[in-house]
CSV table of C-alpha atoms in Angstrom, one decimal:
chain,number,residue,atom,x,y,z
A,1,UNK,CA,108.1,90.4,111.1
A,2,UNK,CA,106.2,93.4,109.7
A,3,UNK,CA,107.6,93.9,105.6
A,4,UNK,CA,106.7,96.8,103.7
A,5,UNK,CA,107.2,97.6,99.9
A,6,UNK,CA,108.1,101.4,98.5
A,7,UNK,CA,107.6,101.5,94.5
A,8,UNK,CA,109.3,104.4,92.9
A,9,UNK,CA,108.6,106.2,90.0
A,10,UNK,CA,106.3,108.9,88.0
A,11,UNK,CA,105.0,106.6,86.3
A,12,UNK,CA,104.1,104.2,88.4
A,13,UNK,CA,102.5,107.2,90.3
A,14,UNK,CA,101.2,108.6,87.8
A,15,UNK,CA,99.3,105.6,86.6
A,16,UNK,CA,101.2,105.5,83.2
A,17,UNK,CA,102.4,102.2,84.0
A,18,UNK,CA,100.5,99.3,85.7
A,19,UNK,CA,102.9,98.2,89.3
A,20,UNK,CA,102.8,94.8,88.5
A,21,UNK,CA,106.2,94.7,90.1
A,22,UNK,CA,104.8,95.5,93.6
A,23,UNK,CA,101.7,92.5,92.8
A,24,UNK,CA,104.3,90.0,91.6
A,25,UNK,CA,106.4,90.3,95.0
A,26,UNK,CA,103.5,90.3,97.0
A,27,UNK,CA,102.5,87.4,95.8
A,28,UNK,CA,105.7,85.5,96.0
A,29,UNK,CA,105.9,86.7,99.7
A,30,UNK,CA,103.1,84.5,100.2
A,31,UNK,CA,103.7,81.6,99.3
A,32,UNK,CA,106.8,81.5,101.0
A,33,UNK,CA,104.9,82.4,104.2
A,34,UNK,CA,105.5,86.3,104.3
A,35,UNK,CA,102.8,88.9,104.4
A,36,UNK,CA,103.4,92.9,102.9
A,37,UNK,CA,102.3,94.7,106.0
A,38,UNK,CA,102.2,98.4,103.6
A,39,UNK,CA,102.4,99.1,100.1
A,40,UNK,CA,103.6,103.1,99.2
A,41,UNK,CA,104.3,104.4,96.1
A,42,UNK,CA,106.6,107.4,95.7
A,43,UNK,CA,106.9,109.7,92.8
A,44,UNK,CA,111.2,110.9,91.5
A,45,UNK,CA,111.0,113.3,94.1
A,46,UNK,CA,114.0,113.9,96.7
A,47,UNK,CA,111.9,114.7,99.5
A,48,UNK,CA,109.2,112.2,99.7
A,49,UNK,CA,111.9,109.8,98.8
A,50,UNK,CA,113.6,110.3,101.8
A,51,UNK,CA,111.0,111.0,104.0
A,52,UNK,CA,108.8,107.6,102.7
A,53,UNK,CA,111.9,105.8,103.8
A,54,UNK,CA,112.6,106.8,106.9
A,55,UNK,CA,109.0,106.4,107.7
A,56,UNK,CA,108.9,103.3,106.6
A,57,UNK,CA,111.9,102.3,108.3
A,58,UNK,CA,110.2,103.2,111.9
A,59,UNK,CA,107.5,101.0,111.0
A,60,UNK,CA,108.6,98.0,109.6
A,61,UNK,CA,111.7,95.3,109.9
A,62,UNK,CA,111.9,94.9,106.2
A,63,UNK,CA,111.6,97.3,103.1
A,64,UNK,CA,111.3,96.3,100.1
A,65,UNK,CA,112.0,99.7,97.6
A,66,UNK,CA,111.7,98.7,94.1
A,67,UNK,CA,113.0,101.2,91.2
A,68,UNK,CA,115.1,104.3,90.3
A,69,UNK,CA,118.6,102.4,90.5
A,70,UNK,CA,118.9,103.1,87.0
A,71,UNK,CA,121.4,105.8,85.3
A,72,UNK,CA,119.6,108.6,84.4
A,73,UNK,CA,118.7,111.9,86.6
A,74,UNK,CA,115.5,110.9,87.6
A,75,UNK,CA,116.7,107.5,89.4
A,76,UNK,CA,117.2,108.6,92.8
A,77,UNK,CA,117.0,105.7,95.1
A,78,UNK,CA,121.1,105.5,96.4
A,79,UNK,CA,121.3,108.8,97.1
A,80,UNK,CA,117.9,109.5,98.8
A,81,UNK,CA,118.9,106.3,100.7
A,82,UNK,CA,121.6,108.3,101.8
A,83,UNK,CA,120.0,111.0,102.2
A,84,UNK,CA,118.1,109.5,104.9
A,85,UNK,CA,121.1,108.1,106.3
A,86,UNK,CA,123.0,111.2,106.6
A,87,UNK,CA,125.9,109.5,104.5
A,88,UNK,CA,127.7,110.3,101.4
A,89,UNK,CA,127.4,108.0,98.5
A,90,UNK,CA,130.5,107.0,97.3
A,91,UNK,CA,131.9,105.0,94.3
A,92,UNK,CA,132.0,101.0,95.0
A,93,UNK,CA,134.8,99.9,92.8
A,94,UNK,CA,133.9,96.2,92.3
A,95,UNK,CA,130.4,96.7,90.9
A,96,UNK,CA,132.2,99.1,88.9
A,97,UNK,CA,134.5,96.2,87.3
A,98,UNK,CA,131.2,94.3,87.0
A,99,UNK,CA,129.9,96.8,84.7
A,100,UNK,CA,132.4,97.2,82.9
A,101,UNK,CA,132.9,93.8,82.3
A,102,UNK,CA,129.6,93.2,81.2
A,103,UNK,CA,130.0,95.9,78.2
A,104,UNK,CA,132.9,94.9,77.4
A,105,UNK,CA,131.7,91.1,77.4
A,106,UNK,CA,128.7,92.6,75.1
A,107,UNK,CA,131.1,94.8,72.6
A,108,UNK,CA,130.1,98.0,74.1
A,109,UNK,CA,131.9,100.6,76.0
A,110,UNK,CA,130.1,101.5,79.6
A,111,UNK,CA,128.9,105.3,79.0
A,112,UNK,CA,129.7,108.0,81.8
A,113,UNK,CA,126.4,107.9,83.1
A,114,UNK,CA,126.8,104.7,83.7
A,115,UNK,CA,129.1,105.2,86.9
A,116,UNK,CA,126.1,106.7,88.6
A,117,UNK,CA,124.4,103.1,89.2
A,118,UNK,CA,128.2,102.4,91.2
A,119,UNK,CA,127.4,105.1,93.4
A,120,UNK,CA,125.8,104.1,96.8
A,121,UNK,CA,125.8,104.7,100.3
A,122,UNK,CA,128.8,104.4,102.0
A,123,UNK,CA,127.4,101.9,104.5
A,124,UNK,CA,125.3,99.8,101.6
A,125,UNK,CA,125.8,96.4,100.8
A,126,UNK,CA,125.9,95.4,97.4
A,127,UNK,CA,123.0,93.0,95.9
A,128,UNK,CA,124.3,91.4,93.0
A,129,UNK,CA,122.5,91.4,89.5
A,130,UNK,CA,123.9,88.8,87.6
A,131,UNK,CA,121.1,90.6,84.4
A,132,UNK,CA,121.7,94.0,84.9
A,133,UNK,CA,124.0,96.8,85.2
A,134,UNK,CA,121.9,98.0,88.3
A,135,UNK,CA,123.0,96.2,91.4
A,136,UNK,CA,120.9,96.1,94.7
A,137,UNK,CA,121.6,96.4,97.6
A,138,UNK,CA,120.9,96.5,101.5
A,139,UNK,CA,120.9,99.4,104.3
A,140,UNK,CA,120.1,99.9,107.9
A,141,UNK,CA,117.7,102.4,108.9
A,142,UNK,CA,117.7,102.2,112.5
A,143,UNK,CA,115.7,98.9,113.1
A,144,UNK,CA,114.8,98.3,109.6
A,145,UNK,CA,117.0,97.1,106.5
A,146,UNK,CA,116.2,98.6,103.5
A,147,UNK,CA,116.5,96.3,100.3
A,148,UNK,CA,117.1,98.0,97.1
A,149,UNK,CA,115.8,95.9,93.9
A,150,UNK,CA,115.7,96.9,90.1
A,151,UNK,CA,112.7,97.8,88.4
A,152,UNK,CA,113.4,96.0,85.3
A,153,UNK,CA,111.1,92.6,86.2
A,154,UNK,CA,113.0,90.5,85.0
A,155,UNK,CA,115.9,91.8,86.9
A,156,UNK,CA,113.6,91.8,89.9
A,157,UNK,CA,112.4,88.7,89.7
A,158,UNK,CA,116.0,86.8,89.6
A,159,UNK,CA,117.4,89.3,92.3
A,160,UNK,CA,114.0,88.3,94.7
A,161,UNK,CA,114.4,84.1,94.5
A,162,UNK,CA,118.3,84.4,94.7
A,163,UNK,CA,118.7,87.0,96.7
A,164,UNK,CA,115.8,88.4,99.5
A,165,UNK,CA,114.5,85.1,99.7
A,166,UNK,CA,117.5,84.0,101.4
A,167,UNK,CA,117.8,87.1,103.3
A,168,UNK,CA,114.4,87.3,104.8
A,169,UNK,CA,114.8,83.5,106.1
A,170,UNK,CA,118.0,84.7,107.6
A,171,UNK,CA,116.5,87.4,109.3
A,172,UNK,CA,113.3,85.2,110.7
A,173,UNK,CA,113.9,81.6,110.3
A,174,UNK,CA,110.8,81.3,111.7
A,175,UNK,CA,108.4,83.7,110.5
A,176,UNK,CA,108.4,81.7,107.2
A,177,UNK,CA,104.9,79.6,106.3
A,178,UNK,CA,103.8,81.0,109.3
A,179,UNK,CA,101.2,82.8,106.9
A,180,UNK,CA,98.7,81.3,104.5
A,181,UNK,CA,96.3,82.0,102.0
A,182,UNK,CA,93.2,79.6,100.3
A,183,UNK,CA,92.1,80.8,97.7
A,184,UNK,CA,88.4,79.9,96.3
A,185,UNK,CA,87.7,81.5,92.9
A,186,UNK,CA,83.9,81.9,92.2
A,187,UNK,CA,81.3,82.8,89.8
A,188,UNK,CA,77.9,83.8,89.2
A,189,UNK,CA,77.5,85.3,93.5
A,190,UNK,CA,77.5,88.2,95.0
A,191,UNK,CA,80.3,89.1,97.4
A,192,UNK,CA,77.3,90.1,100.0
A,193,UNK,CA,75.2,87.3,99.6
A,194,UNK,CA,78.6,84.9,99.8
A,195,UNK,CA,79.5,87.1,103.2
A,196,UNK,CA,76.4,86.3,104.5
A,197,UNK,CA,76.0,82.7,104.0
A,198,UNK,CA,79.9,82.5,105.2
A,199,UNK,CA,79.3,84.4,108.1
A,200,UNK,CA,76.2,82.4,109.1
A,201,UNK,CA,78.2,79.1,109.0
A,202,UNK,CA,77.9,76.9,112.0
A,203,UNK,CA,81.3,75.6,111.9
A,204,UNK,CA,83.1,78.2,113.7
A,205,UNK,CA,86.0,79.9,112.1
A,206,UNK,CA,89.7,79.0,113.9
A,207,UNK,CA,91.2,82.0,115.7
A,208,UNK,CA,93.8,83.3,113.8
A,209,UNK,CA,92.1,82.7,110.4
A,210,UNK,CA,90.4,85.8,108.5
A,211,UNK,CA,88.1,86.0,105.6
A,212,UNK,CA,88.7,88.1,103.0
A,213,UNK,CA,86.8,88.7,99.0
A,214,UNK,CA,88.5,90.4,95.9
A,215,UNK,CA,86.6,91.4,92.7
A,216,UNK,CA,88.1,90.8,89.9
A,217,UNK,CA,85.2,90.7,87.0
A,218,UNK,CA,83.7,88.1,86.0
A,219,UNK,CA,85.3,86.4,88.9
A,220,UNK,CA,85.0,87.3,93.0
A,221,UNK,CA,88.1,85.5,94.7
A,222,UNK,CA,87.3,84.3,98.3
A,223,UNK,CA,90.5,84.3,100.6
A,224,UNK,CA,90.6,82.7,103.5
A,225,UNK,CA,93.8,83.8,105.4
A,226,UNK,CA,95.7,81.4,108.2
A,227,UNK,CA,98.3,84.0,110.1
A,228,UNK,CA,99.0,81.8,113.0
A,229,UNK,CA,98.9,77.9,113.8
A,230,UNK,CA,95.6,76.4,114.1
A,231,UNK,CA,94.4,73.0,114.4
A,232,UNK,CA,94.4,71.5,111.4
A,233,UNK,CA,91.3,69.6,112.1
A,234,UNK,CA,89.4,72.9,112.5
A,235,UNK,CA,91.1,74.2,109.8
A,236,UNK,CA,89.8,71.8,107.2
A,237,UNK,CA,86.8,71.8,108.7
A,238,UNK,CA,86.1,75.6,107.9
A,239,UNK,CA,87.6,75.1,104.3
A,240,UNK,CA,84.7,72.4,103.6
A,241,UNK,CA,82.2,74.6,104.8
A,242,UNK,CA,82.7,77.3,103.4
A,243,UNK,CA,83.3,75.6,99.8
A,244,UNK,CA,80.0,73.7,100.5
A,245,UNK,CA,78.3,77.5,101.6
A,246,UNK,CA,79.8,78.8,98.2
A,247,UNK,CA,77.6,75.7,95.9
A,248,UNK,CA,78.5,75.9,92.6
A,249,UNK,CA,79.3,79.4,92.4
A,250,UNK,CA,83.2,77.7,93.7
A,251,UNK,CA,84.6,77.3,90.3
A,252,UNK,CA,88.3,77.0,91.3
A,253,UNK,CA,90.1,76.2,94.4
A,254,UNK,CA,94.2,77.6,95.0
A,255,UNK,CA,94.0,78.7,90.9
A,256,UNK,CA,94.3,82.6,89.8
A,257,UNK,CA,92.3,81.6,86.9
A,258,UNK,CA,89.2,79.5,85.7
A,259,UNK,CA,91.4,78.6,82.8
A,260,UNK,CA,94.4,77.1,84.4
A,261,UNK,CA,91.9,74.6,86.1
A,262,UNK,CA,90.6,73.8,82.7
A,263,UNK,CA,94.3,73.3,81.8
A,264,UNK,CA,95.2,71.1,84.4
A,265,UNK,CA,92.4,68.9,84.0
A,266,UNK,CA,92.9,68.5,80.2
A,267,UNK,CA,96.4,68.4,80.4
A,268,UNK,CA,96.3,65.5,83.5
A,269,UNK,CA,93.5,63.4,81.6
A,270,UNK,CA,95.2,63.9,78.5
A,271,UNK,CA,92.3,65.1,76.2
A,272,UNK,CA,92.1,67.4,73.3
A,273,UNK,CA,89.9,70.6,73.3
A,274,UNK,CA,87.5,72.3,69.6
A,275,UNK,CA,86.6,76.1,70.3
A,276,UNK,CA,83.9,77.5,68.3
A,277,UNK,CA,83.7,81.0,69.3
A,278,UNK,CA,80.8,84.0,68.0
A,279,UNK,CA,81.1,86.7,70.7
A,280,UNK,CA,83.9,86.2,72.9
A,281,UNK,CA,85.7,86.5,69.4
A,282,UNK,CA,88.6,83.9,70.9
A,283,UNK,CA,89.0,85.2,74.4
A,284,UNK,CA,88.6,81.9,75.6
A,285,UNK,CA,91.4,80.8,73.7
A,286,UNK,CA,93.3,83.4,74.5
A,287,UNK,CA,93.0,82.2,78.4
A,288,UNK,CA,94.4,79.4,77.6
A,289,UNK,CA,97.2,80.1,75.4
A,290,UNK,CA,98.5,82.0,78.2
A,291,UNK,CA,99.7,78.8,79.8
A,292,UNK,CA,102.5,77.2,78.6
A,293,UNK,CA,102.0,74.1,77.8
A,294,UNK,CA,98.2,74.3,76.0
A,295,UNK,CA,99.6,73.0,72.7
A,296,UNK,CA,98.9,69.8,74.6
A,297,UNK,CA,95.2,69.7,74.4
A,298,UNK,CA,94.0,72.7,72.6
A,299,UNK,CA,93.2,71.9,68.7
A,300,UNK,CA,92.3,75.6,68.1
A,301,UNK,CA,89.4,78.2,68.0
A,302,UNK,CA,87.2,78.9,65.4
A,303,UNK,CA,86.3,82.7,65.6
A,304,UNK,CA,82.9,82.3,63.5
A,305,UNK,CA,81.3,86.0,64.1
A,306,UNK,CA,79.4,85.8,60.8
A,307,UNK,CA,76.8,83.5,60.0
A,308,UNK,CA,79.1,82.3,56.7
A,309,UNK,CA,81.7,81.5,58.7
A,310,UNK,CA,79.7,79.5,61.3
A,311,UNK,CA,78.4,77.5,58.3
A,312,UNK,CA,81.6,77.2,56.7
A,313,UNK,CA,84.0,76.4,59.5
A,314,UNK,CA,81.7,75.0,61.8
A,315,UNK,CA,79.3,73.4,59.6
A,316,UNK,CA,76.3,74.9,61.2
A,317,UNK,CA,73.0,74.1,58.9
A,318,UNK,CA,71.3,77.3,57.0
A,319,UNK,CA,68.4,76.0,57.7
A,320,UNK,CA,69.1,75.8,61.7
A,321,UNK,CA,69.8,79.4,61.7
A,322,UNK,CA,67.6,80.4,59.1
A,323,UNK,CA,64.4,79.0,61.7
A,324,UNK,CA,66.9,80.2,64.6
A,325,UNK,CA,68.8,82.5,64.6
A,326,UNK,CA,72.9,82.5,65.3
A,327,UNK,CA,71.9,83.4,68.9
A,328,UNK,CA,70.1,79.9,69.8
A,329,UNK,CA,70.8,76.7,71.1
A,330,UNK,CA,70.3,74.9,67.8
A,331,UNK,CA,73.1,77.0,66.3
A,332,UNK,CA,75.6,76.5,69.2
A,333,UNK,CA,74.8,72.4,69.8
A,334,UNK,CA,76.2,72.7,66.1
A,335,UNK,CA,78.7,75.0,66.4
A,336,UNK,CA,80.0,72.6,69.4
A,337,UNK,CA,79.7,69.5,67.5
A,338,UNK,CA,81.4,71.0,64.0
A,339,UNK,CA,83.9,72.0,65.4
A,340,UNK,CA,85.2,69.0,67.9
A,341,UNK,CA,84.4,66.7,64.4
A,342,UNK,CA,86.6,69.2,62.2
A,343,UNK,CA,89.4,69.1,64.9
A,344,UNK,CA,89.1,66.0,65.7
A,345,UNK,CA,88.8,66.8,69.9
A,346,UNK,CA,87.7,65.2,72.4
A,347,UNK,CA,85.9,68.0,73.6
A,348,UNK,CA,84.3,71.1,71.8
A,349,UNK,CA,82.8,74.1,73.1
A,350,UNK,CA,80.8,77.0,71.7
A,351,UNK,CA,79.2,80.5,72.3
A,352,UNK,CA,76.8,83.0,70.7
A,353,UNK,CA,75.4,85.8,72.2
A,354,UNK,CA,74.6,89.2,71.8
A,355,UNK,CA,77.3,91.3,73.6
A,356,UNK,CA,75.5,95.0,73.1
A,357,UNK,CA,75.6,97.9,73.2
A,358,UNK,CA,73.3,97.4,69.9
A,359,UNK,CA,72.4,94.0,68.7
A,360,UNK,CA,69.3,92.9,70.5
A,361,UNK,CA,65.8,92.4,70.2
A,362,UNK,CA,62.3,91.9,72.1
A,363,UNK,CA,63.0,88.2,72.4
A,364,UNK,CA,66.7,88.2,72.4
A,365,UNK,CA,68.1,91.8,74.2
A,366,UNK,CA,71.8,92.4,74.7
A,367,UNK,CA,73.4,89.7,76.9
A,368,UNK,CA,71.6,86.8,75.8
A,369,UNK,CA,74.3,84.0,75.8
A,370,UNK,CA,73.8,80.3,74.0
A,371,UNK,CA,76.6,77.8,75.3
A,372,UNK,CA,77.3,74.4,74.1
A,373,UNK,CA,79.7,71.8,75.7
A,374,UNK,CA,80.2,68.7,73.7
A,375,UNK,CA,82.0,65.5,74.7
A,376,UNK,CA,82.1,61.8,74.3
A,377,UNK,CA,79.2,61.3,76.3
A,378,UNK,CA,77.1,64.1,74.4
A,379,UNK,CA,76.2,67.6,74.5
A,380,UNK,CA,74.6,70.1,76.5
A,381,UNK,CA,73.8,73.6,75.9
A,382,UNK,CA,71.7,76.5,77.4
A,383,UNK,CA,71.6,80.1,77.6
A,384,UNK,CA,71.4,82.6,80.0
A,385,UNK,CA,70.4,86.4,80.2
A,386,UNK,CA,73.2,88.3,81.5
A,387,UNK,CA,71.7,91.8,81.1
A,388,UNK,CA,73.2,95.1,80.0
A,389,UNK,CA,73.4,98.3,81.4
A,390,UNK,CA,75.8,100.0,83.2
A,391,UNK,CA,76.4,97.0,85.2
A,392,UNK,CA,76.7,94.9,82.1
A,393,UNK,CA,79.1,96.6,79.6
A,394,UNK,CA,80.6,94.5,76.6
A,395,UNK,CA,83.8,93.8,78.3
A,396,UNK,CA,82.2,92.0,81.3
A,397,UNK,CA,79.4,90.1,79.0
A,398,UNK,CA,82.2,89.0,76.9
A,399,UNK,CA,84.3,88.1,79.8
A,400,UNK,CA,81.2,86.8,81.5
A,401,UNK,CA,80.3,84.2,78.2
A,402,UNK,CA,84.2,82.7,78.5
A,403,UNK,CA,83.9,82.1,82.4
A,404,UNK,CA,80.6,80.5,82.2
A,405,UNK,CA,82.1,78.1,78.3
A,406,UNK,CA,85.3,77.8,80.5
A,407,UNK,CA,83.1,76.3,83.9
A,408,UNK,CA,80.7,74.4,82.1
A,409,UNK,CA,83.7,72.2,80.3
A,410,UNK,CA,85.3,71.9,84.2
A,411,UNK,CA,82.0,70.4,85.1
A,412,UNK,CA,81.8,67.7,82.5
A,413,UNK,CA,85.8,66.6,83.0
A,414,UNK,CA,84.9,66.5,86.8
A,415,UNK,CA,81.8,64.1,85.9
A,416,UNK,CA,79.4,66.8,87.5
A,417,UNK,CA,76.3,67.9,86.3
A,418,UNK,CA,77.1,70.2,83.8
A,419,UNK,CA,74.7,73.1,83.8
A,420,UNK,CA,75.7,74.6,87.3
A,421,UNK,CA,72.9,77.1,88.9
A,422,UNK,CA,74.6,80.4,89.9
A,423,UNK,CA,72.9,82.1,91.8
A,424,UNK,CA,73.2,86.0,90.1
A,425,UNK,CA,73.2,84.5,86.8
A,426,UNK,CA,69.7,84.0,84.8
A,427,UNK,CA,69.1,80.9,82.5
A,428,UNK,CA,66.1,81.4,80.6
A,429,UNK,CA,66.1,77.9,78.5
A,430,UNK,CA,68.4,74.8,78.4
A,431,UNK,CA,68.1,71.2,76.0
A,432,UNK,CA,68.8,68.2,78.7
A,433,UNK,CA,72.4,66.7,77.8
């Protein structure tokens, strides 16, 4: 079955707002064993409306439009639907009691313009929206149906588990799981140097499985994709081989982020996490707080940026980084162990570095990074030269110094050695755990 998605809107277009919408779906397809054949975006313009339909609709069994079913002039999706059906819209009188119960359920009375989201193609089928005034609904273009969804996310998100879901397993029982994706999240490689050493892999690679690589800085995402049955035997035999090829640049395995590993693990062994945190200025806490659920484990983060605070929070020694320096293994071993002691973790972790574009020195230039992991079974710290550049802004070095905090904490909860050895990354001193 070949699914396609159209995304509406100027915006969306114009690059005003981010289409999270169209990622969000895509994603969800996935895991249910679906795969977006095309993505197109379309601006609030009649023509390419219609015409981006019925092209689609030649092409693919399913589409997906998200947006303009709002009431306003520029929400155009009903009637360029009809447009390309050569049908009338025309007023559907029980999603107009559904609105109008809804307002009056919320104390309001349902505006004129309102009536407009009511008004679809005479051959549609109404989508419900049990969130929203704007109902979807379904059409058929010739051999494709086109499904109509809000762009509100939300509204989108309810309308896609309760309602295509369901609709697309209809269509295909079979088609479902039929696609797969493993996902191996990595760090510290190049996306050449990884293709190579995947490529020359003796264990061959089952027929119907395709490798694919996404960038996503500081991270490179390796995908291997499953689109038919294969022996499973072969199967997992090409997953282990490529993990192995990958070394310890493979910092996650099926996770979108190093930090929900980290968040499994601590949450699963039930252990409490100190952050101490100079440059990344409490990114790495912000990764986790993301999750739900990180109250758990996480005591809190200690943003020390100034040498004060590092001594006052932390209880870093003057004297350690009076002889040296904030940007040194000394000063992070303490920073690590200050704050897991003040609180009271199980584990503690810390960074320093210089993140540019001014900052550094003959011995210590921009991108020099000290980390410190510190656990029940002791510490261990070391830094590495990241660079800087154009290739090494202060976004990515920042982002860079979290990944590396975030990996060397998953190595010591996995019992592995703890300083890994990427392969693009440069260490330039260490102090043994």
């Amino acid at each position: 079955m070949k699914i396609e998605m159209i995304c509406t809107g100027e915006e969306v277009l114009s690059g005003q707002i981010v289409d999270t919408n169209a990622a969000w779906v895509a994603n969800t397809l996935m895991e249910q064993g679906y795969e977006l054949s095309r993505k197109t975006t379309v601006g609030d313009r009649m023509d390419d409306l219609v015409a981006a339909f019925r092209h689609s609709a030649e092409r693919a069994d399913l589409v997906i439009v998200n947006g303009g079913l709002g009431p306003t002039s520029d929400d155009l999706s009903a009637e360029a639907a009809a447009q390309a059906l050569g049908e009338p819209v025309v007023m559907f009188e029980q999603w107009r009691a559904v609105m109008e119960q809804m307002f009056s359920a919320r104390g309001r009375v349902m505006t004129p313009s309102n009536l407009k989201q009511a008004m679809l193609p005479r051959s549609a089928i109404v989508v419900d929206n049990p969130v929203g005034t704007a109902c979807g609904f379904r059409v058929r273009l010739g051999k494709a149906w086109l499904f109509f969804t809000p762009g509100v996310p939300h509204e989108l998100f309810r309308m896609v588990n309760e309602q295509l879901l369901p609709f697309l397993h209809d269509l295909d029982p079979q088609q479902g799981g039929s696609v797969s994706v493993h996902k191996l999240l990595t760090l510290g490689q190049a996306e050449s140097a990884m293709a190579n050493d995947i490529d020359a892999l003796t264990v061959p690679c089952p027929e119907g499985v395709t490798v694919g690589y996404r960038a996503s800085m500081p991270h490179i995402e390796v995908k291997l994709f499953r689109r038919s049955a294969v022996d499973l035997a072969q199967w997992h035999a090409y997953v282990e081989a490529v993990k192995v090829a990958l070394g310890d640049s493979l910092v996650a395995e099926n996770q979108p982020l190093l930090a929900n590993e980290i968040h499994r693990l601590l949450t699963e062994q039930g252990a409490t996490l100190a952050l101490a945190e100079s440059c990344t200025g409490g990114m790495i806490a912000d990764q986790l707080v993301t999750l739900a659920g990180s109250s758990a484990y996480l005591q809190g983060s200690l943003v020390t940026y100034s040498n004060e605070a590092k001594q006052i929070c932390c209880g870093v020694q003057a004297s350690t980084l009076q002889q040296h320096g904030a940007v040194s293994l000394p000063t992070v071993v303490e920073m690590a162990e200050g704050a897991r002691a003040r609180l009271r973790s199980d584990y503690g972790v810390s960074v320093s570095g210089i993140a540019g574009p001014d900052g550094g020195t003959e011995d210590k230039p921009v991108g020099t990074v000290c980390f410190c992991v510190s656990g029940p079974t002791g510490s261990w710290s070391q830094t590495l030269a990241f660079g800087s550049g154009a290739n090494r802004s202060r976004t990515l070095i920042r982002k860079l110094s979290a990944a590396v905090a975030l990996d060397m904490l998953r190595r010591l909860l996995l019992g592995q050695p703890v300083i890994a050895d990427y392969p693009f990354l440069k260490r330039v001193d260490r102090l043994p755990g």
